[in-house]
PDB file of C-alpha atoms (C1' of nucleotides) in Angstrom:
ATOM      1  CA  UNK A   1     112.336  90.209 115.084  1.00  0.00           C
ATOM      2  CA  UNK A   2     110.886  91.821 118.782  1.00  0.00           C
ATOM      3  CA  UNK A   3     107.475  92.302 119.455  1.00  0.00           C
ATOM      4  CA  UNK A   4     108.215  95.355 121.201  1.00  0.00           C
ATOM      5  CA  UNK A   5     109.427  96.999 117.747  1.00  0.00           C
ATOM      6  CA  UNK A   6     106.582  95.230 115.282  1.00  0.00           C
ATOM      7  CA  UNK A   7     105.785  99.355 114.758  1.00  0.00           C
ATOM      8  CA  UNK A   8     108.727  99.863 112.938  1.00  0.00           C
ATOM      9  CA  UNK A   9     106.830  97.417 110.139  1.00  0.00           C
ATOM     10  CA  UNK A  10     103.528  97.781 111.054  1.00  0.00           C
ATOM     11  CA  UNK A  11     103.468 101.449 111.627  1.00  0.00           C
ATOM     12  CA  UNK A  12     105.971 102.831 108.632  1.00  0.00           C
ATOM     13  CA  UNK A  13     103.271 103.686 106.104  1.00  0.00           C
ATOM     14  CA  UNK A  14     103.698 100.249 103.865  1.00  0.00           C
ATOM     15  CA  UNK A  15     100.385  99.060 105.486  1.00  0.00           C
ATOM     16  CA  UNK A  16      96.659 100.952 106.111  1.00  0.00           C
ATOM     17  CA  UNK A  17      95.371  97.869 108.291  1.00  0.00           C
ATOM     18  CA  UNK A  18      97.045  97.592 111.768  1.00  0.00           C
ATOM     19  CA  UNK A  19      95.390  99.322 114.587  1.00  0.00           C
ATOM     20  CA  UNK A  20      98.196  99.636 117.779  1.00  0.00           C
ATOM     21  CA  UNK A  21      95.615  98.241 120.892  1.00  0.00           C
ATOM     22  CA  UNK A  22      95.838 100.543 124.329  1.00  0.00           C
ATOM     23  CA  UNK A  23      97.295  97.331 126.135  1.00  0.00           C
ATOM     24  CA  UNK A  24      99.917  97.319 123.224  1.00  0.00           C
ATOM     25  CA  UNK A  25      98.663  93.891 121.082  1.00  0.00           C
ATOM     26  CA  UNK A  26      98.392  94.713 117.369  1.00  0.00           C
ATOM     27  CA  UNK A  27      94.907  93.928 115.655  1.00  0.00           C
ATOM     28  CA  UNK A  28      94.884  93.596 111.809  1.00  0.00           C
ATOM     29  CA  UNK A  29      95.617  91.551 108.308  1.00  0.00           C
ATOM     30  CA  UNK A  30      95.883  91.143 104.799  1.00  0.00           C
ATOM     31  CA  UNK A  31      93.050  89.901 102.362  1.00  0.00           C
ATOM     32  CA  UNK A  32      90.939  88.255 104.366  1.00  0.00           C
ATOM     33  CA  UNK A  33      93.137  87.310 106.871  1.00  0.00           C
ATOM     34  CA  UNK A  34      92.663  88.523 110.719  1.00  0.00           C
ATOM     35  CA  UNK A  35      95.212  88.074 113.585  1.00  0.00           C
ATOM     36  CA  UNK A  36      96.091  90.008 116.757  1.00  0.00           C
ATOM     37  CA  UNK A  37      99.329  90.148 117.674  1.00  0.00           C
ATOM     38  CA  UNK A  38     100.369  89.461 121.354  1.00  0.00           C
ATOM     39  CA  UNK A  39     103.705  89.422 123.190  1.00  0.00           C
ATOM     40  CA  UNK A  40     102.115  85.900 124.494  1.00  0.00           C
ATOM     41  CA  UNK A  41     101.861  84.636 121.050  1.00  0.00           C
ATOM     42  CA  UNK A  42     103.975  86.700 118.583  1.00  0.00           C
ATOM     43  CA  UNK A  43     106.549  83.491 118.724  1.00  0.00           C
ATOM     44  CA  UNK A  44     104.093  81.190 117.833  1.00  0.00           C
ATOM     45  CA  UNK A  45     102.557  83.899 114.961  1.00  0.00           C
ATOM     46  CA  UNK A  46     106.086  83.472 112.935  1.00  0.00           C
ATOM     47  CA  UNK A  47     105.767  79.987 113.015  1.00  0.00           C
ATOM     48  CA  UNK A  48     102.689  79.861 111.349  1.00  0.00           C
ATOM     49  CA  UNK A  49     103.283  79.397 107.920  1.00  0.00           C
ATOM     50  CA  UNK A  50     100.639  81.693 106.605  1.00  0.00           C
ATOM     51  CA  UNK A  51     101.972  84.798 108.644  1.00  0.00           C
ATOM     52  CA  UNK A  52     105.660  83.802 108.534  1.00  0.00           C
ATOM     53  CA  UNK A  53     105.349  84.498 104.611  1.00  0.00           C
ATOM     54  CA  UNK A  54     103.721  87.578 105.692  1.00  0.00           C
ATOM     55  CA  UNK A  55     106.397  88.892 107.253  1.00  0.00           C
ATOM     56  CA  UNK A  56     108.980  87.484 104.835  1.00  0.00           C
ATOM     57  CA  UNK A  57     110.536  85.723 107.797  1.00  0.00           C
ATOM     58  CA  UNK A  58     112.392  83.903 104.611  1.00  0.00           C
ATOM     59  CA  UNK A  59     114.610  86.835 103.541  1.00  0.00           C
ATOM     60  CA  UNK A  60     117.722  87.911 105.373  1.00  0.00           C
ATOM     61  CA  UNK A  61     117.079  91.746 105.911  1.00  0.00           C
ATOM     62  CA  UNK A  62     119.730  92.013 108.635  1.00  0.00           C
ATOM     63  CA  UNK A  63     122.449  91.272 105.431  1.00  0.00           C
ATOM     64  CA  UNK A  64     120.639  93.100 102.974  1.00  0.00           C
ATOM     65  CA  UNK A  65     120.993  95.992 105.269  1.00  0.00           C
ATOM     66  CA  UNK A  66     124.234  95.334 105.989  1.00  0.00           C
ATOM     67  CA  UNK A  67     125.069  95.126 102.267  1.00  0.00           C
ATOM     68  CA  UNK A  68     122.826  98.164 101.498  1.00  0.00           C
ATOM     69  CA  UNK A  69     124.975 100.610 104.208  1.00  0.00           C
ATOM     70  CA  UNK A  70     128.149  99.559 103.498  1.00  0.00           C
ATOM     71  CA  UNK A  71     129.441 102.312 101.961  1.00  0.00           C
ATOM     72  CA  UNK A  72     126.830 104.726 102.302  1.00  0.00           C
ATOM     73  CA  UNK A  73     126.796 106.276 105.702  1.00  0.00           C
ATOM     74  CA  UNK A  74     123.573 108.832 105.090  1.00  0.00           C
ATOM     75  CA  UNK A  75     121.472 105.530 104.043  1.00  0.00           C
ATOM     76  CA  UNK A  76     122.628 104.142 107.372  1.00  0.00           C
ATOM     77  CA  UNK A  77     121.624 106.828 109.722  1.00  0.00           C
ATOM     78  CA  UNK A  78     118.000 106.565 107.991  1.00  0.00           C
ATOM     79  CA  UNK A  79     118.439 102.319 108.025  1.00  0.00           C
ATOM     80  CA  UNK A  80     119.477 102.939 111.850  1.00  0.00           C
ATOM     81  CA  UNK A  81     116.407 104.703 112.862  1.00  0.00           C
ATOM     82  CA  UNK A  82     114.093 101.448 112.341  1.00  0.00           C
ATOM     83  CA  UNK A  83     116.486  98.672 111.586  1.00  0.00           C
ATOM     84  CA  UNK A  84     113.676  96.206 111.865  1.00  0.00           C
ATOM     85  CA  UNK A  85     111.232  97.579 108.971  1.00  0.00           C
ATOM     86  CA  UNK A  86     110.683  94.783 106.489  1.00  0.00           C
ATOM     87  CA  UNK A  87     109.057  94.693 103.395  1.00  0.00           C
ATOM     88  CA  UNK A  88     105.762  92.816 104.375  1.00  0.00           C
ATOM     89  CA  UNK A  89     103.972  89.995 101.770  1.00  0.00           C
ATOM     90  CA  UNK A  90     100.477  92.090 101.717  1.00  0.00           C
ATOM     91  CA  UNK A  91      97.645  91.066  99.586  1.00  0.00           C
ATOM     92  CA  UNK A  92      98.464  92.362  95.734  1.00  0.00           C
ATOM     93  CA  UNK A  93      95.019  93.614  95.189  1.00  0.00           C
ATOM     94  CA  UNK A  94      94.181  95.307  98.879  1.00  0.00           C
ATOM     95  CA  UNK A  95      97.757  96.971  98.156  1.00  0.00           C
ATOM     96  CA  UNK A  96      97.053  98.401  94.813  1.00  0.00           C
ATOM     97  CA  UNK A  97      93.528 100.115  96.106  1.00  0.00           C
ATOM     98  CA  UNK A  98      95.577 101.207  99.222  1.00  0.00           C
ATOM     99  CA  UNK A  99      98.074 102.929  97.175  1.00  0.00           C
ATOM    100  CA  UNK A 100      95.396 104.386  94.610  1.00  0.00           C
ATOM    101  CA  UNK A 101      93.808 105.689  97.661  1.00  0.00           C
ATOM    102  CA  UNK A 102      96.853 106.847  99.073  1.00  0.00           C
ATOM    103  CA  UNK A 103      97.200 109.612  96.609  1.00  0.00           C
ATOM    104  CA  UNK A 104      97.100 113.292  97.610  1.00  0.00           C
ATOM    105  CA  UNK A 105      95.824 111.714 101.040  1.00  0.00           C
ATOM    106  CA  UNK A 106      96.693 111.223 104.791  1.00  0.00           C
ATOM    107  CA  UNK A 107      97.421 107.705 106.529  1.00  0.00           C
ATOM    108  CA  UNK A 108      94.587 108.546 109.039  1.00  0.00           C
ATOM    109  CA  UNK A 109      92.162 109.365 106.264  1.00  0.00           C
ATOM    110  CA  UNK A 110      93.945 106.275 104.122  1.00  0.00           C
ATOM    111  CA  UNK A 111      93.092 103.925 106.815  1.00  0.00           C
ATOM    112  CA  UNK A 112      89.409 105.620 107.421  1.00  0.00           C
ATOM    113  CA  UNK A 113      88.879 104.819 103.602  1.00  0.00           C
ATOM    114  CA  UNK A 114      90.012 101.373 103.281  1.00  0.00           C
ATOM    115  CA  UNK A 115      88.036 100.591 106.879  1.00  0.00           C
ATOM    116  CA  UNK A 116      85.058 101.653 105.234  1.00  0.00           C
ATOM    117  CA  UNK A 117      85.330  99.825 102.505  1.00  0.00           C
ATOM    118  CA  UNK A 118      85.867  96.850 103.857  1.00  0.00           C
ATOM    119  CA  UNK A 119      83.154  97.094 106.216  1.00  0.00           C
ATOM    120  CA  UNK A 120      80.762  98.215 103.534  1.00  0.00           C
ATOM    121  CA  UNK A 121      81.884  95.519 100.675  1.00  0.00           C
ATOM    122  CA  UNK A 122      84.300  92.816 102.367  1.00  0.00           C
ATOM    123  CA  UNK A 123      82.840  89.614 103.972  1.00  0.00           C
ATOM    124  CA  UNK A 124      83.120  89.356 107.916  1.00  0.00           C
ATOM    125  CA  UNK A 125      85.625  87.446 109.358  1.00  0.00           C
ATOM    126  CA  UNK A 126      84.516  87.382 112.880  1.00  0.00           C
ATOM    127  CA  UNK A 127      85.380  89.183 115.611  1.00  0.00           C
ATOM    128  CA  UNK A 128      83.690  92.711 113.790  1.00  0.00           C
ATOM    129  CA  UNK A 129      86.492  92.418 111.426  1.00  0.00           C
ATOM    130  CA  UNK A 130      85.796  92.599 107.971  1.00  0.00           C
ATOM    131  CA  UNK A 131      88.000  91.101 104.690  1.00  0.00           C
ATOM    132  CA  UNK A 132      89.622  93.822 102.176  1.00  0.00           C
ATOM    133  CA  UNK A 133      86.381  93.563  99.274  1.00  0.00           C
ATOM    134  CA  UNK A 134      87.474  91.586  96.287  1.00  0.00           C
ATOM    135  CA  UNK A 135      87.635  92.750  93.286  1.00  0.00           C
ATOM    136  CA  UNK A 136      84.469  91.760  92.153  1.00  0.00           C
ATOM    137  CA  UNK A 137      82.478  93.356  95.263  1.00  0.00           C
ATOM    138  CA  UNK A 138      83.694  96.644  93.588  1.00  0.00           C
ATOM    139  CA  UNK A 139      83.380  96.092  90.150  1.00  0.00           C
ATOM    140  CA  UNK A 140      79.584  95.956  90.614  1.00  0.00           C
ATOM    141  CA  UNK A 141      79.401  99.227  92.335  1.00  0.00           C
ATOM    142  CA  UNK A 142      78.755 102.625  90.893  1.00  0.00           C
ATOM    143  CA  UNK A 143      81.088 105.643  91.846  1.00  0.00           C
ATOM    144  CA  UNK A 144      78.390 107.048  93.912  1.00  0.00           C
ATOM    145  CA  UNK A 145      78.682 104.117  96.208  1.00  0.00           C
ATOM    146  CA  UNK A 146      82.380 104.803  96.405  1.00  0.00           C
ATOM    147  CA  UNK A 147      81.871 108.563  96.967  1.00  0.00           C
ATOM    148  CA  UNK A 148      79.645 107.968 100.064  1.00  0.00           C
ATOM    149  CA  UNK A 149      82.390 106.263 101.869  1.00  0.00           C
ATOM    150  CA  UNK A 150      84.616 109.136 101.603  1.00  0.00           C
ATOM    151  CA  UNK A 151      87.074 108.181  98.801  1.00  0.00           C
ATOM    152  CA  UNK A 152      86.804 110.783  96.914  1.00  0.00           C
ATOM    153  CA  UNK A 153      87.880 111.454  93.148  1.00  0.00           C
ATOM    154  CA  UNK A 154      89.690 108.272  93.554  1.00  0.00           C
ATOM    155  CA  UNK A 155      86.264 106.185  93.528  1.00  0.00           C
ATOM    156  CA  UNK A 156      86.222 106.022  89.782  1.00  0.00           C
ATOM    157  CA  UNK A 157      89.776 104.730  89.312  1.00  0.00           C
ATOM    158  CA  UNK A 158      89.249 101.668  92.351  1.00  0.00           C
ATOM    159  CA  UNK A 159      85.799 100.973  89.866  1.00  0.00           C
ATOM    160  CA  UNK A 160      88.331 100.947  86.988  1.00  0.00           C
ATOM    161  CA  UNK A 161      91.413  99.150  88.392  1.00  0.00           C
ATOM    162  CA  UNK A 162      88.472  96.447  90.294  1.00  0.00           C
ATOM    163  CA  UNK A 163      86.457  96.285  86.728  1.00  0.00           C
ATOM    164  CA  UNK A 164      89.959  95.142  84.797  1.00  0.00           C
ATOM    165  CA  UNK A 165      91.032  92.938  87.522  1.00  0.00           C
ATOM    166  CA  UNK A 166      87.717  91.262  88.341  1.00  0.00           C
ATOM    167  CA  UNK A 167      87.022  91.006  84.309  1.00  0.00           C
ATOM    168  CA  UNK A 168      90.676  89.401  84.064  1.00  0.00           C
ATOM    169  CA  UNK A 169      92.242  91.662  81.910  1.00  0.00           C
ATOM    170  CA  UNK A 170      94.689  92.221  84.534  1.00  0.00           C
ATOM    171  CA  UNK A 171      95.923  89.701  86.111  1.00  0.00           C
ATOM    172  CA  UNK A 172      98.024  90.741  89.090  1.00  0.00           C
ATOM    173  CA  UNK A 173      99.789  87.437  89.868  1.00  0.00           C
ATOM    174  CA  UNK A 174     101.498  87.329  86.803  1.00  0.00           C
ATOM    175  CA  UNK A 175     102.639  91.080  87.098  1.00  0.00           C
ATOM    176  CA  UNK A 176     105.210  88.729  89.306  1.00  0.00           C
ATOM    177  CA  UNK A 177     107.083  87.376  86.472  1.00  0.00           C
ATOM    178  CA  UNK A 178     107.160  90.448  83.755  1.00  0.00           C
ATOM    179  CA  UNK A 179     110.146  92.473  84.105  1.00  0.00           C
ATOM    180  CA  UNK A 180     110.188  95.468  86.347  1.00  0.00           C
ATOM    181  CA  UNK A 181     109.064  97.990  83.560  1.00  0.00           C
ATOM    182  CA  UNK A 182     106.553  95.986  82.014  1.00  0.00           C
ATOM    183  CA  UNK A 183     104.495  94.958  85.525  1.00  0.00           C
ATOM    184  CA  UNK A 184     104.638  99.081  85.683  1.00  0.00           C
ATOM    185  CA  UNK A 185     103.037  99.866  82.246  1.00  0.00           C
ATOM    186  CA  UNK A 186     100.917  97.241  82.900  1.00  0.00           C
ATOM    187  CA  UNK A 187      99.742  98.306  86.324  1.00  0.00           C
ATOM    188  CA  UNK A 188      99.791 102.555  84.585  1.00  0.00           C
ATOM    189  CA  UNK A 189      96.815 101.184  82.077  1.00  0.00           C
ATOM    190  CA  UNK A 190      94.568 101.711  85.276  1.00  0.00           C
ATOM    191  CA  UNK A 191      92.828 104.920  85.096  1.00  0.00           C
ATOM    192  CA  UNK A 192      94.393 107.087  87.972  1.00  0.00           C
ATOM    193  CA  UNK A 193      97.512 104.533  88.426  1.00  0.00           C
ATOM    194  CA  UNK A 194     100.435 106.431  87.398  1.00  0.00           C
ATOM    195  CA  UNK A 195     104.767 105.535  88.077  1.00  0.00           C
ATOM    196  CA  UNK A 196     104.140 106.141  92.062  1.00  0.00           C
ATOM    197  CA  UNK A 197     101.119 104.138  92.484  1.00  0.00           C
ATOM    198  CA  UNK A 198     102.415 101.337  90.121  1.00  0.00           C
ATOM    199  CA  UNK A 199     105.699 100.862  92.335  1.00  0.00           C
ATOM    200  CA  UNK A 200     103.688 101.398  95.378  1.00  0.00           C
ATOM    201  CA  UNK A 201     101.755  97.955  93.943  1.00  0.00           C
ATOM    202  CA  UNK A 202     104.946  96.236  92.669  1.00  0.00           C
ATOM    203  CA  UNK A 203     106.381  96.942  96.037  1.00  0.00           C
ATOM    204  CA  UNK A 204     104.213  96.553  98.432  1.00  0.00           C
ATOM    205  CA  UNK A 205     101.862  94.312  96.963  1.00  0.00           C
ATOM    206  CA  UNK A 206     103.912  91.694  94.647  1.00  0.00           C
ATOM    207  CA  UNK A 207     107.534  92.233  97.052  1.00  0.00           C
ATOM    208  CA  UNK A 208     109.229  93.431  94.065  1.00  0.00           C
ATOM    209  CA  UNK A 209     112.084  94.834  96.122  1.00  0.00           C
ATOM    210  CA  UNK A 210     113.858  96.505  93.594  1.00  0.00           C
ATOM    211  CA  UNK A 211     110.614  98.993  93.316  1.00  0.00           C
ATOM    212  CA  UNK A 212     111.566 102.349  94.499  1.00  0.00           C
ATOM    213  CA  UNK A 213     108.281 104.448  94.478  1.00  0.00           C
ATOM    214  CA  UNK A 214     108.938 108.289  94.592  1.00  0.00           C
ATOM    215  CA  UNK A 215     107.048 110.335  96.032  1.00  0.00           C
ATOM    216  CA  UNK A 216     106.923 113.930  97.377  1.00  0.00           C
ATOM    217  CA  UNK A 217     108.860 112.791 100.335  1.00  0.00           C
ATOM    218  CA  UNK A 218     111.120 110.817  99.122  1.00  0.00           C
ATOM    219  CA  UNK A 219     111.809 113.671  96.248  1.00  0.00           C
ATOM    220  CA  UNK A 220     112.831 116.395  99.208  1.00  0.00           C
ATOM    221  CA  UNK A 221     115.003 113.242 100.824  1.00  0.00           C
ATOM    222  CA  UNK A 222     116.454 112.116  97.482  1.00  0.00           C
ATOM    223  CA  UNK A 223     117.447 115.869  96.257  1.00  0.00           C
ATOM    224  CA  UNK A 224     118.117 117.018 100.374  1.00  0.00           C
ATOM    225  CA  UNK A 225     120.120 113.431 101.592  1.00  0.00           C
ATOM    226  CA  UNK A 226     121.187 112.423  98.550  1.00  0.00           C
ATOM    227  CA  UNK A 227     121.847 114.091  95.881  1.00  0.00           C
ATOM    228  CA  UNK A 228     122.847 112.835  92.474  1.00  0.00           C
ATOM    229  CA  UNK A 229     122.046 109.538  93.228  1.00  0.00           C
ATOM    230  CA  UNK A 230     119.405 107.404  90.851  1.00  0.00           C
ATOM    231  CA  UNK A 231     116.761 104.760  92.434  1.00  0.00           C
ATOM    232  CA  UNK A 232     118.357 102.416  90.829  1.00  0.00           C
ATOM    233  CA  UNK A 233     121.907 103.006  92.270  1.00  0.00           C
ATOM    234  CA  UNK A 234     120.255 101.068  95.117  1.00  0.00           C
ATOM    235  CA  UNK A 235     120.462  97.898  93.566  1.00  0.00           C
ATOM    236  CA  UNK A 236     118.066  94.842  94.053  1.00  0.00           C
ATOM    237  CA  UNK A 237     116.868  96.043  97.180  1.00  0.00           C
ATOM    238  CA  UNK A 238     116.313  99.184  96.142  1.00  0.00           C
ATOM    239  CA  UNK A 239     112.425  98.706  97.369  1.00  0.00           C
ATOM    240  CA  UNK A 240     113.769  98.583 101.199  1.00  0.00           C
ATOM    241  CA  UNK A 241     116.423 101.251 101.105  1.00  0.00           C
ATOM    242  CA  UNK A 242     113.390 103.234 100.091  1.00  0.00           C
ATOM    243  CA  UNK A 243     111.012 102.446 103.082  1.00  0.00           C
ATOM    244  CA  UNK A 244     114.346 103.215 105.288  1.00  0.00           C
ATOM    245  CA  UNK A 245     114.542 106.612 103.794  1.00  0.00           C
ATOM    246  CA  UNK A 246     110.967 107.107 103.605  1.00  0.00           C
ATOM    247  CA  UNK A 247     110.377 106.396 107.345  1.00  0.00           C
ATOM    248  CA  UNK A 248     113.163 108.330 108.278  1.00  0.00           C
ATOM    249  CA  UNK A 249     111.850 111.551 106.375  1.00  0.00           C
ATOM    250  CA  UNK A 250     108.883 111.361 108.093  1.00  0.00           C
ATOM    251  CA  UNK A 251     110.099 111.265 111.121  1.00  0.00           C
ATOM    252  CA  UNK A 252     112.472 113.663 110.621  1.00  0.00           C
ATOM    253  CA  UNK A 253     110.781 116.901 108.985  1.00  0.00           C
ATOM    254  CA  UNK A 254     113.182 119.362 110.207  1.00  0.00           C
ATOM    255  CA  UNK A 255     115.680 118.469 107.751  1.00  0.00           C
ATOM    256  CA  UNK A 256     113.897 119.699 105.118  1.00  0.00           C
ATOM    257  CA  UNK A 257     113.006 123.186 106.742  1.00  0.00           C
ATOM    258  CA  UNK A 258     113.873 125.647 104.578  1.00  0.00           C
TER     259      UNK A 258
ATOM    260  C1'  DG B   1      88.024 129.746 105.385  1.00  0.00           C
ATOM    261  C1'  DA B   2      92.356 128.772 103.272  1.00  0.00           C
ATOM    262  C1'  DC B   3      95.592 125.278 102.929  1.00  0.00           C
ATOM    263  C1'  DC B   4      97.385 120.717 102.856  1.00  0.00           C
ATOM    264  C1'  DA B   5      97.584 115.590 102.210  1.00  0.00           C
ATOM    265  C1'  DG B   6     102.555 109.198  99.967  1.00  0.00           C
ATOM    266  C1'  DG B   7      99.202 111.758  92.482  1.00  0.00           C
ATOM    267  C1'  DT B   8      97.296 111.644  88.003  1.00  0.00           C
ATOM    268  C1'  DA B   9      95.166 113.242  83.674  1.00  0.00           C
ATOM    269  C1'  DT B  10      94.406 117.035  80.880  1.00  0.00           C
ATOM    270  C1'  DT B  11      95.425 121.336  78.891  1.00  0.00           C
ATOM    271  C1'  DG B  12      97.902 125.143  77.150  1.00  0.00           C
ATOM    272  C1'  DC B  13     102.247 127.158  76.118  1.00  0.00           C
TER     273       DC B  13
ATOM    274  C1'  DG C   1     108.826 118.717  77.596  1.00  0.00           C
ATOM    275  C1'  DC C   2     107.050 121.458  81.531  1.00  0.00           C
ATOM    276  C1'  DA C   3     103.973 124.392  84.518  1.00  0.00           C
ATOM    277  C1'  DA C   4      99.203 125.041  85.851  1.00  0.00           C
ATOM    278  C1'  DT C   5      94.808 123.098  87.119  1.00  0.00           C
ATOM    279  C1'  DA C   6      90.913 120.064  88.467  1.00  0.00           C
ATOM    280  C1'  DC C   7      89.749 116.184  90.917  1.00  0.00           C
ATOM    281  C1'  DA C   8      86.707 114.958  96.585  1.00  0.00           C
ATOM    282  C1'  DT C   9      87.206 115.190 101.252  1.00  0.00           C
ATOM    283  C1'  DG C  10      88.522 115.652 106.080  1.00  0.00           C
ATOM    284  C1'  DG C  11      91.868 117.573 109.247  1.00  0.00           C
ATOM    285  C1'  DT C  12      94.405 121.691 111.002  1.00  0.00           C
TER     286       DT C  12
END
DNA sequence: GACCAGGTATTGC
DNA sequence: GCAATACATGGT
């Protein structure tokens, strides 16, 4: 893993917290966790074993990639335009607002959102930078508060998803050991949490890696790149051949031109 | 100003 | 089932 490529991870649209600095360090977190990122000490960053779990330094992705491609040579073109993407250990509940925020939304006004909100509601970690609010700095707000930071007709479903979390109703931990399709119906009870949002959360949030959230990009990719083939044809690590694909539509809009 | 942005819930055929 | 529509808001 190179510093000089971090924005292949950082910057592929799994995370709404990382600001790229103008001398090129990386300034962000998870929860209520801060760290910027140098080139002096990005080494010593993956041996911490806080942010080492953070960026699943424990799971082979140069095999799974490997294994993933073999065989499938329009998955490795998209794999090939950021090898190094991997499937970071975010905080479950900061990545289930992201995602319900994320809906019918831009990353620039994504990351405005969740900025505000933790500025507004998250406790200060030094340095000006604030913690994602917990669920129960949410649950005690009214959807007017919400609406004055901008997030729209998505403030009362972040009341409703903080209100069953913070009351313990749902408990997102344990969405770790249900099967696939029963984290998702849980997760779909959330007002405004429907299939995409849920495996955005199951993904992103609890690294289930065979997640393979669908949304309109990766519909144009999956019917345009490849066609007739089923999320799940992807195997376990379904979750990261979607984030390859996903990145790589982005990136690549003139495919789907009409 | 219309149109769009990593959807979802509701409604009417 | 499936298409149409509302839902807030900021950027182009």
């Amino acid at each position: 893993m190179e510093f000089g490529k971090l924005a292949q991870t950082l910057d592929c649209g799994q995370c709404f917290r990382w600001e790229l600095q103008p001398d090129g360090s990386w300034k962000g977190g998870t929860g209520g966790k801060f760290l910027h990122i140098t080139v002096e000490n990005f080494p010593q960053v993956l041996r911490d074993g806080c942010w080492a779990e953070y960026f699943d330094m424990g799971t082979d992705y140069e095999k799974i990639r490997r294994d993933l491609c073999e065989n499938d040579e329009m998955l490795r073109k998209a794999a090939e335009f950021a090898p190094e993407i991997r499937i970071l250990r975010q905080d479950p509940w900061e990545a289930l607002c992201s995602f319900i925020i994320s809906q019918c939304n831009n990353i620039k006004r994504i990351k405005g959102i969740v900025a505000r909100l933790c500025g507004a509601y998250g406790e200060p970690e030094g340095a000006g930078w604030h913690a994602f609010p917990k669920p129960e700095a949410l649950a005690c707000r009214s959807k007017e508060d919400l609406l004055r930071l901008g997030c729209g007709y998505r403030a009362g479903y972040l009341i409703d998803a903080s209100r069953r979390v913070a009351a313990g109703s749902l408990d997102l931990s344990a969405l770790r050991e249900l099967p696939l399709g029963e984290a998702r119906e849980k997760l779909m009870e959330i007002e405004g949490v429907g299939p995409k949002v849920a495996d955005c959360a199951l993904l992103y949030g609890l690294h289930r890696l065979d997640a393979f959230p669908v949304d309109v990009w990766m519909k144009r990719a999956m019917d345009r790149l490849f066609p007739g083939r089923a999320p799940a044809d992807f195997g376990p690590y379904a979750g990261i051949a979607q984030q390859y694909i996903f990145h790589y539509s982005r990136n690549h809009s003139d495919l789907f031109a009409c």
